[in-house]
C-alpha cells in the first residue's frame, strides 16, 4: 500500500515552523508496511488543496492530511474537503458535548466559533479527538482513502494511534516491512563504503542498504519487504550478522540508541564513572552526557577551562607544559585528562583542547586542530584531529569523537 | 517570484530524519521577497525526481532542491539532473583540487569515489562548496531556475548564503520586503500579547506583526511589502520605535542576534568576565556561551558539578548547607554563584541547581524546580522557577533564564 502525506499551513511555507508531523506519521506507517511515496506542504488555499488531492489520488491508495482544522478564519481544510467529496456539513452531537465539556474544564467561555468545530461533513467517518476540539475525518473516493487530522502534534498522534492505524490494518492487506539500523562510529562515510564494497556486491537483492551520516555516527540501515514477515526478517538479520563480523566494535548500537547511552551501559555494567575537562568543546561534551536521564549514576561533572590560567589553577596543568608545547598539544590534553580524573576521583577523565575558530589558527596548528585525551588512573591515550574551518562543526565533532575515544578506551579495559 | 522546495531522500520518507532544511530555505527566501508555494519530499528515484521537476516547473520560477548528492550509490540526484537537463559529466579541476586538499587536511586516503564528487554536468553553473565535497549546481530551463544543493545543513546553508541568495537578488526583480525582528526576553507570550493590545489596535494596516516564541526568546517580527523600499522601511521603523518605548530593556537585540551575543557586548564594553557553576543545566549554559566566536575574551569557564561531593570539594559549598537546605535551594545556588566567581576570579558568577527529571522530584520540590543565582564580588541574587516535566525543556529553559538573569544583573551595575 502506498501513501502520500500532505501538510496544510502557511506557517510552514514561510519557514516559521518545522513540520515534524510528517516524519512521525511516516515512521508509524512504515512500521505497518505502508510506503510513503511523497510528502507535500501546501498553503491554506482552497484551489491549491483541491488540485493537490486530484494530483496525489491517482498515485496512492492512502492520503494523510494534517493541519488547517482550527477555529480561525484561515483554517479552511474542513469546508474544502466537504465540498471536494460532495458532502454537507451537519452538527455532530457527540463532538458538541465533548467541546462543551472541554471548555468547561478549561474554564473558557463557550464561543460559537468553537461549537462549529462539531460540524462535520456527512460523507466522512468521524475519528474522535480525545485531546482537542477538531475531529479527524476518514473519506473514501475511487479506492483512495483520505484522512484529515489536526496539526497539533499530540492531538494528531492520538487519533493516528487510536483510530487511523488500527483501521488501516483491519481494512487492508499490507506488505510486511522489516528494518535494522546499525549505528557505527570510527569510519568516514567514504572509507566505510569502501570497506563494504564486497558486502554490497553480495548483498541479497531483496535487502536494501542505506548510509545515513550525522555528526554522531553513520547509520547503516538494512531493510526488506515482502509477503512473509519471518522470511524478510531472516534475510535482513543474516546481512546484519555479516556487518557485525565486518565492522565489529565500530557498531555501538542499533535503532535510536545514542552514543552516550551505549557508553552509559558500559559504565553502569562496570560500576565506573567519568569526568570531563573541556577547552575547545566548551561544555558541549558535558551537555551531551547530561541530556540522558539517570546520568548522575556515572557522570560526576566537568571543568570547562577556557583560559590557560584556569587550566593551570583549577586543572593543575603545569604552566611550563603550556608554555613549552602550547595549550593545544598532546602534553596538555594528557595532563588535563589525568588531572580531571584525579580531581573528580572518577574512573575515567576525558579532555579536549583545540582551535575551534574562527580565530587562533596558525600554519602549524590550523583552525580545526584538536587534541583529545582519555585517562584512567594508570594509562592515558591522546590523539590529534583536524576537523573543519567551522566553529560549530569543530565543537560537535570534538565532542562525539571524545565519546568515541572514551568508548574504545573502556573496551580495551575488559 | 514564486518558488518550490524539493527535498530528495528516502530517509525523510520513512521518517528517519525530520527535514529542517526546507524551513530554513523558506525563511531565507521570504526575507528577499520570494514566495514559497509548495514543499515536497520525494525518494531517491530517477523517474520520481524527473516527474516532480516536470510538475513544479510549470508553476514556479525557482526550484530549490536539496539532498542526494553524497558519494554513495544511493545518491542519484546529480546524474539524474545531468540527464534531465541534457548535459554531460565533466571533471571540474577546482573542485578536484578542493577535495584533494580536504582529504589531505583530514589525513584521509584519496578514494576515486570521493574524486567523483568533482564530476559536474557541463550545462550548470557550479556553486562552490567550501565546507564539503559536493558542489551546488544552478540550472536554467524554460525561464525556471533549478538549484541543487547538498542535504547536509551547514553545507547547504553556506552555499545558499554565499551564492544562491546573492545570485537571485542580482538576476531577478523582486517585490520589496522589509522586516525588523525585535528580540524580547522576560514576558510570557500571553502576557506580552496583553501588553501589546493597544499597539496592535493602532498598528498601521500595511505592517504585519508576528509573535515567534522559542526557548531563547519571543521574537516580534514587523514586516511590510510594497513597491517602494524606503516607504515600507519608514512604516516598519515607526512601529519598531513604538515597541522600544513600550518594552524597553526587555528587547535585548534584533534580527539574528543571540542572547549570549547581546550579553557579550555588555561584558566587552565594561571589560568584565563570567564563569558558571552548573548542576541541572549540565554544561548546556557553557555550551551556549562558547558557541560564540571570541568568547574567550569574557568567558573563563564552568564547573559542572553533578554530585554533592563535587559541589563541596571543588565549588567549596559547605556540606552543612547542602544537608540543611538540600542541593536545590536558594542557599546552595547563591554559594555556587559566589564561589565560582571567586574561584575563576571573574567579574560575575552564574549558578544553576534544580531537578531536571524524570526522577528526583518530590511534593515540595517537583520536577522542573530550579534555583538560579548570579553574583559579583559584592552582591548575589537568586530566583526560583518551576519549568516543566520534561528534562530537555528544563535544561534549555534553565540555561536561557540564567542568561536573562545575568543580563539584568549587569544592567543594574551601570
PDB file of C-alpha atoms in Angstrom, chain A residues 12-20 22-24 26-27 30 36-43 48 52 55 59 179 181 188-191 193-194 197 200 208-212 219 221 280-284 286-297 299-307 310 314 343-344 357-359 366 386-393 395 397, chain B residues 5 10-20 22-24 26-27 30 36-43 48 52 55 59 70-75 105-106 108-109 111 113-114 131 154 210-212 221 278-284 286-297 299-307 310 313-314 343-345 357-359 391 395:
ATOM      1  CA  UNK A  12       5.211  26.008   7.214  1.00  0.00           C
ATOM      2  CA  UNK A  13       5.732  27.621   3.798  1.00  0.00           C
ATOM      3  CA  UNK A  14       7.295  30.743   5.340  1.00  0.00           C
ATOM      4  CA  UNK A  15       9.549  28.546   7.478  1.00  0.00           C
ATOM      5  CA  UNK A  16       8.045  29.714  10.744  1.00  0.00           C
ATOM      6  CA  UNK A  17       7.629  26.166  11.963  1.00  0.00           C
ATOM      7  CA  UNK A  18       9.354  22.944  11.012  1.00  0.00           C
ATOM      8  CA  UNK A  19       6.967  20.161  10.031  1.00  0.00           C
ATOM      9  CA  UNK A  20       7.683  17.299  12.426  1.00  0.00           C
ATOM     10  CA  UNK A  22       5.133  14.146   8.576  1.00  0.00           C
ATOM     11  CA  UNK A  23       8.208  12.319   9.865  1.00  0.00           C
ATOM     12  CA  UNK A  24       6.254  10.835  12.773  1.00  0.00           C
ATOM     13  CA  UNK A  26       5.846   8.231   8.023  1.00  0.00           C
ATOM     14  CA  UNK A  27       7.532   6.209  10.781  1.00  0.00           C
ATOM     15  CA  UNK A  30       6.275   2.310   7.673  1.00  0.00           C
ATOM     16  CA  UNK A  36       5.183   6.809   1.820  1.00  0.00           C
ATOM     17  CA  UNK A  37       5.889   7.896  -1.764  1.00  0.00           C
ATOM     18  CA  UNK A  38       5.829  11.624  -1.200  1.00  0.00           C
ATOM     19  CA  UNK A  39       5.266  14.407   1.332  1.00  0.00           C
ATOM     20  CA  UNK A  40       3.933  17.829   0.443  1.00  0.00           C
ATOM     21  CA  UNK A  41       3.426  21.061   2.336  1.00  0.00           C
ATOM     22  CA  UNK A  42       0.884  23.404   0.806  1.00  0.00           C
ATOM     23  CA  UNK A  43      -0.890  26.639   1.707  1.00  0.00           C
ATOM     24  CA  UNK A  48      -4.303  24.512  -4.018  1.00  0.00           C
ATOM     25  CA  UNK A  52      -3.117  18.596  -4.756  1.00  0.00           C
ATOM     26  CA  UNK A  55      -2.833  15.015  -8.237  1.00  0.00           C
ATOM     27  CA  UNK A  59      -0.794   7.643  -7.368  1.00  0.00           C
ATOM     28  CA  UNK A 179      14.391  -2.851   9.169  1.00  0.00           C
ATOM     29  CA  UNK A 181      19.609   0.213  11.722  1.00  0.00           C
ATOM     30  CA  UNK A 188      34.329   8.250   7.445  1.00  0.00           C
ATOM     31  CA  UNK A 189      31.463   7.560   5.041  1.00  0.00           C
ATOM     32  CA  UNK A 190      33.706   7.013   2.021  1.00  0.00           C
ATOM     33  CA  UNK A 191      36.055   4.702   3.933  1.00  0.00           C
ATOM     34  CA  UNK A 193      31.639   2.462   1.730  1.00  0.00           C
ATOM     35  CA  UNK A 194      34.996   1.149   0.507  1.00  0.00           C
ATOM     36  CA  UNK A 197      32.225  -2.932  -1.405  1.00  0.00           C
ATOM     37  CA  UNK A 200      27.289  -4.623  -1.073  1.00  0.00           C
ATOM     38  CA  UNK A 208      18.465  -2.606   0.669  1.00  0.00           C
ATOM     39  CA  UNK A 209      21.351  -0.845   2.402  1.00  0.00           C
ATOM     40  CA  UNK A 210      21.355   2.902   3.120  1.00  0.00           C
ATOM     41  CA  UNK A 211      24.080   5.102   4.666  1.00  0.00           C
ATOM     42  CA  UNK A 212      22.802   7.864   6.946  1.00  0.00           C
ATOM     43  CA  UNK A 219      23.758   4.684  10.465  1.00  0.00           C
ATOM     44  CA  UNK A 221      20.021   0.770   7.533  1.00  0.00           C
ATOM     45  CA  UNK A 280      37.507  23.722  22.833  1.00  0.00           C
ATOM     46  CA  UNK A 281      34.325  21.666  23.326  1.00  0.00           C
ATOM     47  CA  UNK A 282      33.303  24.322  25.865  1.00  0.00           C
ATOM     48  CA  UNK A 283      30.649  22.340  27.779  1.00  0.00           C
ATOM     49  CA  UNK A 284      29.070  20.596  24.804  1.00  0.00           C
ATOM     50  CA  UNK A 286      29.098  17.536  29.262  1.00  0.00           C
ATOM     51  CA  UNK A 287      25.754  18.667  27.815  1.00  0.00           C
ATOM     52  CA  UNK A 288      25.570  15.579  25.557  1.00  0.00           C
ATOM     53  CA  UNK A 289      26.197  13.337  28.563  1.00  0.00           C
ATOM     54  CA  UNK A 290      23.756  15.150  30.864  1.00  0.00           C
ATOM     55  CA  UNK A 291      20.994  15.073  28.241  1.00  0.00           C
ATOM     56  CA  UNK A 292      20.427  11.444  29.305  1.00  0.00           C
ATOM     57  CA  UNK A 293      18.184  10.791  32.289  1.00  0.00           C
ATOM     58  CA  UNK A 294      19.988   8.985  35.096  1.00  0.00           C
ATOM     59  CA  UNK A 295      23.459  10.207  34.101  1.00  0.00           C
ATOM     60  CA  UNK A 296      24.306  11.129  37.696  1.00  0.00           C
ATOM     61  CA  UNK A 297      24.996   7.402  38.209  1.00  0.00           C
ATOM     62  CA  UNK A 299      28.859  11.305  35.421  1.00  0.00           C
ATOM     63  CA  UNK A 300      30.479  13.436  38.137  1.00  0.00           C
ATOM     64  CA  UNK A 301      30.931  16.642  36.192  1.00  0.00           C
ATOM     65  CA  UNK A 302      33.166  18.740  34.024  1.00  0.00           C
ATOM     66  CA  UNK A 303      35.627  21.553  34.222  1.00  0.00           C
ATOM     67  CA  UNK A 304      35.342  23.916  31.304  1.00  0.00           C
ATOM     68  CA  UNK A 305      38.726  25.622  31.225  1.00  0.00           C
ATOM     69  CA  UNK A 306      38.647  28.362  28.655  1.00  0.00           C
ATOM     70  CA  UNK A 307      41.903  30.066  29.610  1.00  0.00           C
ATOM     71  CA  UNK A 310      42.165  28.023  34.626  1.00  0.00           C
ATOM     72  CA  UNK A 314      41.951  24.552  38.605  1.00  0.00           C
ATOM     73  CA  UNK A 343      40.263  15.823  40.861  1.00  0.00           C
ATOM     74  CA  UNK A 344      36.806  14.270  40.483  1.00  0.00           C
ATOM     75  CA  UNK A 357      37.976  29.006  15.255  1.00  0.00           C
ATOM     76  CA  UNK A 358      37.298  31.266  13.522  1.00  0.00           C
ATOM     77  CA  UNK A 359      40.420  32.855  15.073  1.00  0.00           C
ATOM     78  CA  UNK A 366      45.333  25.382  11.690  1.00  0.00           C
ATOM     79  CA  UNK A 386      41.903  18.224  12.164  1.00  0.00           C
ATOM     80  CA  UNK A 387      38.181  18.744  11.704  1.00  0.00           C
ATOM     81  CA  UNK A 388      36.964  21.786   9.774  1.00  0.00           C
ATOM     82  CA  UNK A 389      37.014  25.548   9.385  1.00  0.00           C
ATOM     83  CA  UNK A 390      33.698  25.991  11.192  1.00  0.00           C
ATOM     84  CA  UNK A 391      33.406  26.583  14.913  1.00  0.00           C
ATOM     85  CA  UNK A 392      30.103  24.729  15.488  1.00  0.00           C
ATOM     86  CA  UNK A 393      31.225  21.714  13.477  1.00  0.00           C
ATOM     87  CA  UNK A 395      32.792  21.706  18.688  1.00  0.00           C
ATOM     88  CA  UNK A 397      32.862  16.710  16.156  1.00  0.00           C
TER      89      UNK A 397
ATOM     90  CA  UNK B   5      11.403  23.471  -2.452  1.00  0.00           C
ATOM     91  CA  UNK B  10      14.350   8.004   1.289  1.00  0.00           C
ATOM     92  CA  UNK B  11      15.404   8.673   4.889  1.00  0.00           C
ATOM     93  CA  UNK B  12      12.870  11.513   5.000  1.00  0.00           C
ATOM     94  CA  UNK B  13      10.036   9.438   3.551  1.00  0.00           C
ATOM     95  CA  UNK B  14      10.456   6.739   6.164  1.00  0.00           C
ATOM     96  CA  UNK B  15      10.537   9.410   8.868  1.00  0.00           C
ATOM     97  CA  UNK B  16      14.089   8.668   9.931  1.00  0.00           C
ATOM     98  CA  UNK B  17      15.055  12.319   9.773  1.00  0.00           C
ATOM     99  CA  UNK B  18      12.982  15.472  10.033  1.00  0.00           C
ATOM    100  CA  UNK B  19      13.516  17.873   7.140  1.00  0.00           C
ATOM    101  CA  UNK B  20      14.727  21.124   8.721  1.00  0.00           C
ATOM    102  CA  UNK B  22      13.104  23.396   3.855  1.00  0.00           C
ATOM    103  CA  UNK B  23      12.032  25.667   6.727  1.00  0.00           C
ATOM    104  CA  UNK B  24      15.417  27.406   6.759  1.00  0.00           C
ATOM    105  CA  UNK B  26      11.804  29.199   3.109  1.00  0.00           C
ATOM    106  CA  UNK B  27      12.786  31.754   5.750  1.00  0.00           C
ATOM    107  CA  UNK B  30      10.898  35.062   2.301  1.00  0.00           C
ATOM    108  CA  UNK B  36       7.333  29.529  -1.453  1.00  0.00           C
ATOM    109  CA  UNK B  37       4.198  27.923  -2.920  1.00  0.00           C
ATOM    110  CA  UNK B  38       4.945  24.342  -2.030  1.00  0.00           C
ATOM    111  CA  UNK B  39       7.441  21.972  -0.450  1.00  0.00           C
ATOM    112  CA  UNK B  40       7.857  18.343  -1.452  1.00  0.00           C
ATOM    113  CA  UNK B  41       9.863  15.433  -0.156  1.00  0.00           C
ATOM    114  CA  UNK B  42      10.475  12.663  -2.657  1.00  0.00           C
ATOM    115  CA  UNK B  43      12.526   9.475  -2.914  1.00  0.00           C
ATOM    116  CA  UNK B  48      10.152  10.306  -9.407  1.00  0.00           C
ATOM    117  CA  UNK B  52       8.403  16.118  -9.939  1.00  0.00           C
ATOM    118  CA  UNK B  55       5.297  19.079 -12.473  1.00  0.00           C
ATOM    119  CA  UNK B  59       4.119  26.657 -11.577  1.00  0.00           C
ATOM    120  CA  UNK B  70      26.649  12.155  -1.445  1.00  0.00           C
ATOM    121  CA  UNK B  71      29.391   9.791  -2.667  1.00  0.00           C
ATOM    122  CA  UNK B  72      27.439   6.554  -2.161  1.00  0.00           C
ATOM    123  CA  UNK B  73      25.414   4.528  -4.654  1.00  0.00           C
ATOM    124  CA  UNK B  74      22.005   5.629  -3.354  1.00  0.00           C
ATOM    125  CA  UNK B  75      22.788   9.263  -4.192  1.00  0.00           C
ATOM    126  CA  UNK B 105      43.863  18.052   5.737  1.00  0.00           C
ATOM    127  CA  UNK B 106      41.762  15.339   7.336  1.00  0.00           C
ATOM    128  CA  UNK B 108      42.373  10.535   4.565  1.00  0.00           C
ATOM    129  CA  UNK B 109      43.321   8.277   1.674  1.00  0.00           C
ATOM    130  CA  UNK B 111      39.452   7.476  -2.975  1.00  0.00           C
ATOM    131  CA  UNK B 113      34.662   7.618  -5.006  1.00  0.00           C
ATOM    132  CA  UNK B 114      35.452  10.978  -3.457  1.00  0.00           C
ATOM    133  CA  UNK B 131      32.647  23.070   3.657  1.00  0.00           C
ATOM    134  CA  UNK B 154      25.779  23.515   7.186  1.00  0.00           C
ATOM    135  CA  UNK B 210       4.015  38.159  14.211  1.00  0.00           C
ATOM    136  CA  UNK B 211       4.942  36.550  17.540  1.00  0.00           C
ATOM    137  CA  UNK B 212       7.607  33.848  17.232  1.00  0.00           C
ATOM    138  CA  UNK B 221       8.554  40.425  13.653  1.00  0.00           C
ATOM    139  CA  UNK B 278      26.215  24.227  36.627  1.00  0.00           C
ATOM    140  CA  UNK B 279      24.299  21.472  38.238  1.00  0.00           C
ATOM    141  CA  UNK B 280      20.995  20.851  36.438  1.00  0.00           C
ATOM    142  CA  UNK B 281      21.988  22.691  33.258  1.00  0.00           C
ATOM    143  CA  UNK B 282      24.854  20.186  32.993  1.00  0.00           C
ATOM    144  CA  UNK B 283      27.144  22.115  30.627  1.00  0.00           C
ATOM    145  CA  UNK B 284      24.449  23.496  28.342  1.00  0.00           C
ATOM    146  CA  UNK B 286      28.588  26.926  28.996  1.00  0.00           C
ATOM    147  CA  UNK B 287      27.960  25.423  25.560  1.00  0.00           C
ATOM    148  CA  UNK B 288      25.600  28.275  24.650  1.00  0.00           C
ATOM    149  CA  UNK B 289      28.247  30.815  25.661  1.00  0.00           C
ATOM    150  CA  UNK B 290      31.136  29.025  23.922  1.00  0.00           C
ATOM    151  CA  UNK B 291      29.146  28.656  20.693  1.00  0.00           C
ATOM    152  CA  UNK B 292      30.078  32.298  20.025  1.00  0.00           C
ATOM    153  CA  UNK B 293      33.418  33.062  18.396  1.00  0.00           C
ATOM    154  CA  UNK B 294      35.664  35.233  20.544  1.00  0.00           C
ATOM    155  CA  UNK B 295      34.037  34.192  23.838  1.00  0.00           C
ATOM    156  CA  UNK B 296      37.419  33.646  25.468  1.00  0.00           C
ATOM    157  CA  UNK B 297      37.541  37.446  25.906  1.00  0.00           C
ATOM    158  CA  UNK B 299      34.255  33.649  29.454  1.00  0.00           C
ATOM    159  CA  UNK B 300      36.716  31.897  31.780  1.00  0.00           C
ATOM    160  CA  UNK B 301      34.931  28.576  32.103  1.00  0.00           C
ATOM    161  CA  UNK B 302      32.483  26.469  34.019  1.00  0.00           C
ATOM    162  CA  UNK B 303      32.352  23.867  36.707  1.00  0.00           C
ATOM    163  CA  UNK B 304      29.744  21.237  36.046  1.00  0.00           C
ATOM    164  CA  UNK B 305      29.071  19.767  39.469  1.00  0.00           C
ATOM    165  CA  UNK B 306      26.743  16.807  39.107  1.00  0.00           C
ATOM    166  CA  UNK B 307      27.154  15.452  42.628  1.00  0.00           C
ATOM    167  CA  UNK B 310      31.836  17.963  43.720  1.00  0.00           C
ATOM    168  CA  UNK B 313      35.096  19.659  47.126  1.00  0.00           C
ATOM    169  CA  UNK B 314      35.531  21.754  44.000  1.00  0.00           C
ATOM    170  CA  UNK B 343      37.471  30.507  42.049  1.00  0.00           C
ATOM    171  CA  UNK B 344      37.725  31.743  38.460  1.00  0.00           C
ATOM    172  CA  UNK B 345      38.417  35.336  39.573  1.00  0.00           C
ATOM    173  CA  UNK B 357      13.844  14.957  35.811  1.00  0.00           C
ATOM    174  CA  UNK B 358      12.452  12.480  35.018  1.00  0.00           C
ATOM    175  CA  UNK B 359      13.441  11.281  38.516  1.00  0.00           C
ATOM    176  CA  UNK B 391      14.204  17.005  31.069  1.00  0.00           C
ATOM    177  CA  UNK B 395      17.741  22.125  30.815  1.00  0.00           C
TER     178      UNK B 395
END
